[in-house]
Coordinates of C-alpha atoms in Angstrom, one line a residue:
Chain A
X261 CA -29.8 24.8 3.1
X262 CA -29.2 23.9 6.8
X263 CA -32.2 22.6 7.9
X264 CA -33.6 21.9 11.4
X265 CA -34.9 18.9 10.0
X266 CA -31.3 17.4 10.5
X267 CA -29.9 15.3 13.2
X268 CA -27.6 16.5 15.9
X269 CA -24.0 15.0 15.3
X270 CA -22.0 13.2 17.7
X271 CA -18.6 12.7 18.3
X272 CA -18.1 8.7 18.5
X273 CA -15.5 7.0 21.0
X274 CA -14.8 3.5 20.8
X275 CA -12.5 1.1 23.8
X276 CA -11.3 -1.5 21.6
X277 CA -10.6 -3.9 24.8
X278 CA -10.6 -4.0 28.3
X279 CA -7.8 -2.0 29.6
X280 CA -7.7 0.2 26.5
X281 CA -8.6 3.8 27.1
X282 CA -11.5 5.0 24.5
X283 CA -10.4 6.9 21.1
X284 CA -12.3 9.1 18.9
X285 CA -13.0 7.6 15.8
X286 CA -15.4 9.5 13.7
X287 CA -19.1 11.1 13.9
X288 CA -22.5 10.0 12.9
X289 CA -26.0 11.7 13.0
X290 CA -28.6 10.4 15.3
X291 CA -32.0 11.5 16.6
X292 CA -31.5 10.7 20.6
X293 CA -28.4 9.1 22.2
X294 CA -30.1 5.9 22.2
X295 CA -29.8 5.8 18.4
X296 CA -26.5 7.1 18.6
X297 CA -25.3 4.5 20.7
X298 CA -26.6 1.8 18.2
X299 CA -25.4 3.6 15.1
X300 CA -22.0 4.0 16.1
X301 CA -22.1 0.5 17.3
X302 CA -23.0 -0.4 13.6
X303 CA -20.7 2.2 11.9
X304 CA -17.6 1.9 13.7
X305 CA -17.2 -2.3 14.9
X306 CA -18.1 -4.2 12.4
X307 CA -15.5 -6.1 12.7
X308 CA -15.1 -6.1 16.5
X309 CA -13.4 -3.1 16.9
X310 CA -14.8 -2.5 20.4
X311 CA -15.9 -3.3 23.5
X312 CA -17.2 -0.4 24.7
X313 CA -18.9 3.0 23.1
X314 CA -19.2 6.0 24.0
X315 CA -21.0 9.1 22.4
X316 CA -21.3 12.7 22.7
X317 CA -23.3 15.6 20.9
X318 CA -20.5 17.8 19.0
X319 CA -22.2 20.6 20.1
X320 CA -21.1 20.0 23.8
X321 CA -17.5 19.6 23.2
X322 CA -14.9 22.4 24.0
X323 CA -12.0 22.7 22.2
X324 CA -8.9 24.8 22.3
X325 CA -8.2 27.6 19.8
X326 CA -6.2 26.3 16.3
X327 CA -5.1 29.2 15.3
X328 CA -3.1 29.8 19.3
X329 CA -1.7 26.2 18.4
X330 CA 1.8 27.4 18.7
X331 CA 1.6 30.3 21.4
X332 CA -0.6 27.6 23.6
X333 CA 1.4 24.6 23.8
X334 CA 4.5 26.2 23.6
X335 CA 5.6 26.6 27.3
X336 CA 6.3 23.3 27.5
X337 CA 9.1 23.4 24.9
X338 CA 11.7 25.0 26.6
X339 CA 11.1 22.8 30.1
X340 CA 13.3 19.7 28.9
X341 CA 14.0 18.8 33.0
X342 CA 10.4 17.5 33.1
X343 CA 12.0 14.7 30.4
X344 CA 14.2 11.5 32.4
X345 CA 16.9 11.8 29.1
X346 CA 17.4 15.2 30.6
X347 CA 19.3 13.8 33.3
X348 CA 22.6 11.8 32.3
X349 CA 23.8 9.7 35.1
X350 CA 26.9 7.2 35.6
X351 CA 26.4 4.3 33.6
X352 CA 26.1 1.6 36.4
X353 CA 22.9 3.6 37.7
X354 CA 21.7 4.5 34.2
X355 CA 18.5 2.1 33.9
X356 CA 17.1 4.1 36.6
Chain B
X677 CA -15.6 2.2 -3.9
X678 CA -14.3 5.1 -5.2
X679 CA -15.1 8.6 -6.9
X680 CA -12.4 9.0 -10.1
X681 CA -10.8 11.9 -10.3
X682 CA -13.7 14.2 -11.5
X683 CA -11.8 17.0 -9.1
X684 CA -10.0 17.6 -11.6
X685 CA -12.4 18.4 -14.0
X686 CA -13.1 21.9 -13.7
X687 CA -11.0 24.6 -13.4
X688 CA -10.8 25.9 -10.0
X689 CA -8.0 28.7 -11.1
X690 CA -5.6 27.7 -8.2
X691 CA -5.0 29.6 -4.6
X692 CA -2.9 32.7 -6.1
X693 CA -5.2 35.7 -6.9
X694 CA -7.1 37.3 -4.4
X695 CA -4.6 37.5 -1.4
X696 CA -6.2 40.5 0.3
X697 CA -4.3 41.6 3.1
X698 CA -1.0 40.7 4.4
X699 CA -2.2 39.0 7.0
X700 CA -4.0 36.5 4.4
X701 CA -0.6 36.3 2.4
X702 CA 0.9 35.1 5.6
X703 CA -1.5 32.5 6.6
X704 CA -1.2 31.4 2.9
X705 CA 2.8 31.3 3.6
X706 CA 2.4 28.5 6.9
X707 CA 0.1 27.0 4.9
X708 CA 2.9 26.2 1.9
X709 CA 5.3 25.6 4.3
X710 CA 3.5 23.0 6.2
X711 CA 2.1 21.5 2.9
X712 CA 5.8 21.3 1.9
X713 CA 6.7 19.8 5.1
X714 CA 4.4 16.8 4.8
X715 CA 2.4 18.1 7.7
X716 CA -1.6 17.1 7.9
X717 CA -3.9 20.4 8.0
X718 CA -6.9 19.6 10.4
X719 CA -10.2 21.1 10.1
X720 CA -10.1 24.3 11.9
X721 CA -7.0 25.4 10.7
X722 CA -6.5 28.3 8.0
X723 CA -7.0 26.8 4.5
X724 CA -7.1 28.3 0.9
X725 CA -10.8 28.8 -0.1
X726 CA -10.0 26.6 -3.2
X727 CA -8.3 24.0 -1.2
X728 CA -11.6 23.7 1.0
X729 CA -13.7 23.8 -2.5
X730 CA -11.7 21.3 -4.0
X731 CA -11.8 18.5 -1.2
X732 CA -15.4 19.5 -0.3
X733 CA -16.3 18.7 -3.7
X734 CA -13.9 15.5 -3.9
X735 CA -15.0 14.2 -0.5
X736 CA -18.6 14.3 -1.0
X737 CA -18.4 12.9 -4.3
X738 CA -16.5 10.3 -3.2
X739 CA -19.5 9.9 -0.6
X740 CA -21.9 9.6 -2.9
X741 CA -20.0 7.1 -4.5
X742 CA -20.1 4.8 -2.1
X743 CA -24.0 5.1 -1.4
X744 CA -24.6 4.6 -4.8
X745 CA -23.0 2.3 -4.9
X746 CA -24.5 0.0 -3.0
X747 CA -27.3 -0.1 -5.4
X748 CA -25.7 -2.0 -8.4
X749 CA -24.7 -4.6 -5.4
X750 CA -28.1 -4.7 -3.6
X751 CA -29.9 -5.5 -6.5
X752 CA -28.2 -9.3 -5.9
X753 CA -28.7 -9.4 -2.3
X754 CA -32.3 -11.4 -2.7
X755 CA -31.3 -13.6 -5.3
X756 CA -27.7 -14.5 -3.9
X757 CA -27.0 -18.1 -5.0
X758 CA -26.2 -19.1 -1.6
X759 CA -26.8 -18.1 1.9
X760 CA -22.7 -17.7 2.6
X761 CA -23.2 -15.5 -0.6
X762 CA -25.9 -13.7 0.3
X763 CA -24.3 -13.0 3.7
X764 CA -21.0 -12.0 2.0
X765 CA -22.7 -9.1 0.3
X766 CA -25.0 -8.5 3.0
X767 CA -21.6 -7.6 4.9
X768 CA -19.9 -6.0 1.5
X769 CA -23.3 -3.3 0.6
X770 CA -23.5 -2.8 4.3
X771 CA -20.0 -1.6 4.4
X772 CA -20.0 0.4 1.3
X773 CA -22.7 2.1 3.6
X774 CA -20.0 2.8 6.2
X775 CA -17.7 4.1 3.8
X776 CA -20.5 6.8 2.5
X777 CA -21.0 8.0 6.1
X778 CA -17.1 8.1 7.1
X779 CA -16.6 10.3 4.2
X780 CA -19.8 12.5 4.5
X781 CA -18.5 13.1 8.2
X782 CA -15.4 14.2 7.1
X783 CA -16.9 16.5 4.1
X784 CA -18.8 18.4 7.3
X785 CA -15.7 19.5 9.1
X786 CA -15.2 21.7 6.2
X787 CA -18.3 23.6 6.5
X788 CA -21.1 21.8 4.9
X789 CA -23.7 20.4 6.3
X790 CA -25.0 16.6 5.5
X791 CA -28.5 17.7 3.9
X792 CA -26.5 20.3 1.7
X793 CA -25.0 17.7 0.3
X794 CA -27.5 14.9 -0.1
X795 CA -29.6 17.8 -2.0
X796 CA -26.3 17.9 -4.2
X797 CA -26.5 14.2 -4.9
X798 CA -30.4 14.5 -6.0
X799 CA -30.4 17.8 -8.2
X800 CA -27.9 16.4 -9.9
X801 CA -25.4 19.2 -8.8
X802 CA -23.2 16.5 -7.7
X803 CA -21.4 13.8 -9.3
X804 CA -20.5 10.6 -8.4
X805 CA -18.2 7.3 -10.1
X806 CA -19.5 7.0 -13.4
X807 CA -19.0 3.2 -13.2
X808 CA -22.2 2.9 -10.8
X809 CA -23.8 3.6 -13.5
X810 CA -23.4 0.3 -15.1
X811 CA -26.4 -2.5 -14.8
X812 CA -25.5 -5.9 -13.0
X813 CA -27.1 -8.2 -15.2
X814 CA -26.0 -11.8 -13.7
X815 CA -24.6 -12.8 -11.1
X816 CA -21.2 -13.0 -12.2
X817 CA -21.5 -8.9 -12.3
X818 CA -21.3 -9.3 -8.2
X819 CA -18.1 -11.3 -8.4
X820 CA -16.5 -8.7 -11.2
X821 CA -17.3 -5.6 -9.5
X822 CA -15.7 -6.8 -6.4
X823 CA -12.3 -8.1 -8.6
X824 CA -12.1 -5.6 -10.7
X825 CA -13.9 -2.5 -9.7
X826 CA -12.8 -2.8 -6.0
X827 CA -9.5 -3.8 -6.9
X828 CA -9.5 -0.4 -9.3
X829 CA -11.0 1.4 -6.1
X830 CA -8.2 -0.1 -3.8
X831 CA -5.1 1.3 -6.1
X832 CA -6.8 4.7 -5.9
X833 CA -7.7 5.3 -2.3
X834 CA -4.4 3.6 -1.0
X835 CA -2.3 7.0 -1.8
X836 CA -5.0 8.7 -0.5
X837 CA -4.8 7.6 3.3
X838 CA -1.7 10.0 3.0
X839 CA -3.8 13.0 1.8
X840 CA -2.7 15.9 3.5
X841 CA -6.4 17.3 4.5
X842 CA -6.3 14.5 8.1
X843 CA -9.8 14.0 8.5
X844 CA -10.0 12.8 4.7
X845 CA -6.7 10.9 5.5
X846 CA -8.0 9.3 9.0
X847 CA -11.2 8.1 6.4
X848 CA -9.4 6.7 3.8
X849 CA -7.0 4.6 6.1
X850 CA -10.0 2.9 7.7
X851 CA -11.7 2.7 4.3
X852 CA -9.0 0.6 2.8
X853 CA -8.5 -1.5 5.8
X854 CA -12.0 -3.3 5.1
X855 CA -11.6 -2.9 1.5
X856 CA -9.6 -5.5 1.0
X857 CA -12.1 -8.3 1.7
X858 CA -14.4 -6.9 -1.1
X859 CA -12.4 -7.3 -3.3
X860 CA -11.2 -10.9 -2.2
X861 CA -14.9 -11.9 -1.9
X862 CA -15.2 -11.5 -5.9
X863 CA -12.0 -12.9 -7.1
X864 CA -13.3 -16.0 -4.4
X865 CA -16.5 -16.1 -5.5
X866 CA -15.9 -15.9 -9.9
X867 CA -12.9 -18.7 -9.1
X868 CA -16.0 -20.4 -8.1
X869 CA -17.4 -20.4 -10.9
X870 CA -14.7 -20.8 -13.5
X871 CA -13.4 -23.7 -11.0
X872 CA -16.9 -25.4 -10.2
X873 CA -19.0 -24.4 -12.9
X874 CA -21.1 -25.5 -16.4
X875 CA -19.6 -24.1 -19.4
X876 CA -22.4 -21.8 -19.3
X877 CA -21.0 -20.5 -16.1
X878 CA -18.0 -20.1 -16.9
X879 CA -19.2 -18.2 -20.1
X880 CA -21.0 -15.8 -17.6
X881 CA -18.0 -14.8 -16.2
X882 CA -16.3 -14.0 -19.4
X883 CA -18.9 -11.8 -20.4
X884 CA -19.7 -10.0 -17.2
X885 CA -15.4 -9.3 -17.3
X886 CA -16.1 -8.1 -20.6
X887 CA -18.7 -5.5 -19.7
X888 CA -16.5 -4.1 -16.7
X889 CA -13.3 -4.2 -18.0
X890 CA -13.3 -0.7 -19.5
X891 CA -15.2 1.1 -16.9
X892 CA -12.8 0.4 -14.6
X893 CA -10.1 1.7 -16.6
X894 CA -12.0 4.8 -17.0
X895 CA -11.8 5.2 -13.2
X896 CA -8.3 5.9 -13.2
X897 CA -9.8 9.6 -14.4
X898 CA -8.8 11.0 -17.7
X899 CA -5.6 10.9 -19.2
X900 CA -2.4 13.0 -17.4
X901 CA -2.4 15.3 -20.4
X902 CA -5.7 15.9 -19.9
X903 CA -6.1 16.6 -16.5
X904 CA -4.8 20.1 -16.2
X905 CA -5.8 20.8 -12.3
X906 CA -4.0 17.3 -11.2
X907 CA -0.8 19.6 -10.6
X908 CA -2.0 21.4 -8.5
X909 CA -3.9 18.5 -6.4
X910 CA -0.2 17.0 -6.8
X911 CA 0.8 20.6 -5.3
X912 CA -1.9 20.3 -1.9
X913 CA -1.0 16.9 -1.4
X914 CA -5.0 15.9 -2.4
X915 CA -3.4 13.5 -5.2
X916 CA -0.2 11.8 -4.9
X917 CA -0.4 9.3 -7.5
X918 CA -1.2 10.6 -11.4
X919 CA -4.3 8.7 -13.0
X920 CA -2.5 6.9 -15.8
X921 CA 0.4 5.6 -13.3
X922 CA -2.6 4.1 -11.0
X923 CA -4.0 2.9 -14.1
X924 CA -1.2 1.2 -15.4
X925 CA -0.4 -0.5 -12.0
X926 CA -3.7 -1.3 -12.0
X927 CA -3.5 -3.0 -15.6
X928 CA -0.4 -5.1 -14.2
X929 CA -2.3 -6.7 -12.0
X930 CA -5.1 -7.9 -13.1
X931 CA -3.7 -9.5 -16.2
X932 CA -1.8 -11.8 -13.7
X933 CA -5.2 -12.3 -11.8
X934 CA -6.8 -12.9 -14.7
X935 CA -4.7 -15.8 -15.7
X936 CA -5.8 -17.5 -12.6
X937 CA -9.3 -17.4 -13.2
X938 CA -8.4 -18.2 -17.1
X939 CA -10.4 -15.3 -18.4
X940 CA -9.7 -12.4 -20.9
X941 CA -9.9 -9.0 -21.0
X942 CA -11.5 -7.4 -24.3
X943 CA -8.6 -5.8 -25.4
X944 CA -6.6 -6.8 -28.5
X945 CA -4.0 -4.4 -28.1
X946 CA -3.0 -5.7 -25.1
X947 CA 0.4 -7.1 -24.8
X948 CA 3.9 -7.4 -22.5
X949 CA 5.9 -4.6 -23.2
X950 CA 10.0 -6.2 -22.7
X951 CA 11.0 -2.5 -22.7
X952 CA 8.7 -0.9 -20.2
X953 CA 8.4 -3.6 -18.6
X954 CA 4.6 -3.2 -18.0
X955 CA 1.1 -4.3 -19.9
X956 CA 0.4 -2.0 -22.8
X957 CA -3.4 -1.8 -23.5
X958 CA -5.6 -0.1 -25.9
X959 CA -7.4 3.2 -27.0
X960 CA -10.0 4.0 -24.1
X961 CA -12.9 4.8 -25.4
X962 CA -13.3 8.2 -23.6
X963 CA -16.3 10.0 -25.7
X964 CA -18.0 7.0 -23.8
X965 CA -16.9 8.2 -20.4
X966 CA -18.1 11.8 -20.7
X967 CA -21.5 10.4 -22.2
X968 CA -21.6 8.1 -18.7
X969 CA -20.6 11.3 -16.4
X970 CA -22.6 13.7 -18.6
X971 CA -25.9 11.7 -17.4
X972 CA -26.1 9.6 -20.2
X973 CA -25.0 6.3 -19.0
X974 CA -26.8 3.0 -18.9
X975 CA -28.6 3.5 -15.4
X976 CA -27.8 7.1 -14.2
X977 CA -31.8 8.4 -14.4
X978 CA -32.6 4.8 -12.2
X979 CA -30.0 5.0 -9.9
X980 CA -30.7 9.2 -8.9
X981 CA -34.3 7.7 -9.1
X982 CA -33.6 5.6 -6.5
X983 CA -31.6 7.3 -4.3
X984 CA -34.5 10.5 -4.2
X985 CA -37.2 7.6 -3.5
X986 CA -35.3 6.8 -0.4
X987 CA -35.0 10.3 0.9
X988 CA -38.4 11.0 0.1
X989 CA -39.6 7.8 1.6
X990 CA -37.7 8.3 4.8
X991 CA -38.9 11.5 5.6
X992 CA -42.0 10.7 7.8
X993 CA -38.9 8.4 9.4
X994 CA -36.3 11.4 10.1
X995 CA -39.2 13.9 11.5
X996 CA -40.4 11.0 13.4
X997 CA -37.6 10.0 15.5
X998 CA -36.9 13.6 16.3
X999 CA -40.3 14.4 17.4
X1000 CA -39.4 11.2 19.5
X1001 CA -36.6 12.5 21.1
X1002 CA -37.8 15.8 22.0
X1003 CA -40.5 14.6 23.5
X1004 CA -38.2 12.2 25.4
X1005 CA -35.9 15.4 26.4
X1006 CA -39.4 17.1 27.6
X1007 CA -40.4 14.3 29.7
X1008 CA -36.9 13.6 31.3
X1009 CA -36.5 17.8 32.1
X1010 CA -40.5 17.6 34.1

């Protein structure tokens, strides 16, 4: 019973201080992005959990594939040289 | 708030039959393994159709849960004995609000959409807690639903935050977070009373723990031995904790609290066990419970009542506002 009587849903992003990047927290339903602004504002800080909010319809995000999870992000396993622990050094230059 | 284990109610017949092809048997395979592993299954990957069913049905329950119950609660908000009250449960209904729509969100990343379930709610189709469908008759109700039925709620959506569907999970762990405060505000506010108040008062209290003290131990869910399906929540990592183990530790805790406020709990079996080590408590009266669930409870036709009134009542609202913004859209695109 998907109606198009419903509201779009948008993804809800919230800075939690200055110098904080913003995280995804959650969604919400809203009928412009005016009321989605306020509705995640009253959702998602009650308690002063922000300082900033950001919102954006589901519909536009793009996402990569679950199901390649594995095959996708796994060239980056075998490439340990792009870690510093890779690299032992003497002990006096170490902290490096 | 919280939805008691009514999951477990029907039987759902497991994940084994109906592997069709290889492939499927496979996907099932990761699945177990990463179940086993203690990893969190996100939205879009693979899942058994009956672990989908079984948190859909959980989830939104538990959503509904918290929307209704808001009404036992809201019915106090205008007659609030004092502002600081009334602004306590102001903050406390709007929050169970919050709760409804963090958990209808995460119902919809497994395939449902919000209206599908709302219709759920108000044919009926869907359940929610049964203790919602208890009346608050004075105002020490207020005080002893936040003690006792948010303390009951807390013990059973703490081993949730470590359910192993993640957007559940991510819900639940900011769920309990504010939950805490509700039920503080109770506890606070009946000390009040017992502390403060006219014998009358204090007789108030009594009574309204009276009236709740059962329902909330029927919202542990019933008994293990009677709850054939929990095994296999157990199995998916849905349910960690078995109902009478929450019940019990549940039990434990508020005959301590209870001494505090110097009330007691309508129960003459109950009594230290030296050997256990924990409370023993009596028979639950359980033909009660599955009148309550079955529809038959104090309040269940006014609360549904209410709950359809508001959809209905909004409608003219909802169309509005996007008529609104399309027109908005059209303006801003000429």
């Amino acid at each position: 019973m998907t109606t198009n009587t419903e509201w779009p849903l948008w993804e809800v992003f919230v800075r939690t201080k200055a110098g904080l990047d913003h995280k995804h927290c959650g969604s919400l339903h809203a009928a412009d992005p005016k009321m989605a602004v306020q509705m995640a504002r009253d959702v998602y800080t009650r308690r002063q959990e922000g300082s900033s909010v950001w919102v954006v319809r589901s519909d536009q995000i793009v996402a990569s594939d679950p199901s390649d999870k594995d095959m996708y992000f796994d060239p980056a396993e075998d490439k340990v040289y792009r870690h510093p622990t890779f690299y032992k050094l003497p002990g006096s230059v170490d902290h490096m | 708030m919280y939805t008691q284990a009514m999951d477990t109610l029907r039987d759902e017949g497991g994940d084994k039959p109906a592997l069709r092809t290889a492939e499927e048997a496979q996907l099932q395979q990761r699945f177990d393994n990463r179940i086993d592993a203690g990893d969190f299954i996100e939205a879009k990957d693979w899942m058994p159709e009956n672990y989908r069913k079984t948190l859909l049905r959980q989830i939104s329950q538990h959503a509904h849960s918290e929307i209704v119950g808001m009404l036992p609660e809201g019915n106090w908000i205008t007659r609030a004995p004092t502002l600081k009250r009334k602004s306590i449960l102001l903050a406390k209904v709007q929050d169970e609000g919050g709760h409804g729509l963090y958990l209808y969100a995460a119902a919809e990343t497994l395939g449902t959409s919000r209206d599908q379930m709302l219709d759920a709610l108000h044919t009926g189709k869907a359940k929610y807690s049964s203790i919602f469908n208890y009346p608050t008759l004075t105002w020490a109700d207020v005080g002893a639903i936040g003690w006792l039925v948010d303390g009951a709620a807390i013990m059973n959506q703490v081993p949730i935050c470590r359910c192993s569907f993640a957007p559940y999970a991510r819900a639940m762990v900011r769920i309990c977070r504010e939950e805490s405060f509700h039920q503080r505000q109770g506890f606070d506010s009946l000390l009040v009373m017992v502390k403060q108040g006219t014998d009358a008062q204090r007789a108030m209290v009594q009574e309204a723990v009276n009236r709740w003290w059962w329902p909330c131990l029927m919202m542990f869910g019933p008994p293990d031995d009677q709850s054939p399906n929990s095994a296999q929540g157990m199995r998916w990592g849905i349910k960690r904790v078995s109902n009478d183990t929450l019940r019990q530790k549940f039990v434990d805790a508020a005959v301590q609290q209870a001494e505090v406020l110097g009330v007691t709990f309508p129960d003459p079996d109950l009594r230290w066990n030296e050997e256990s080590q924990h409370w023993d408590y009596g028979a639950i009266d359980w033909s009660e419970f599955w009148r309550v669930v079955g529809g038959d409870g104090p309040c269940n036709r006014e609360r549904l009542a209410a709950r359809v009134k508001a959809w209905e009542d909004g409608e003219w609202v909802r169309e509005a506002a996007l008529a609104h913004a399309r027109k908005s859209d059209l303006k801003e695109a000429a």
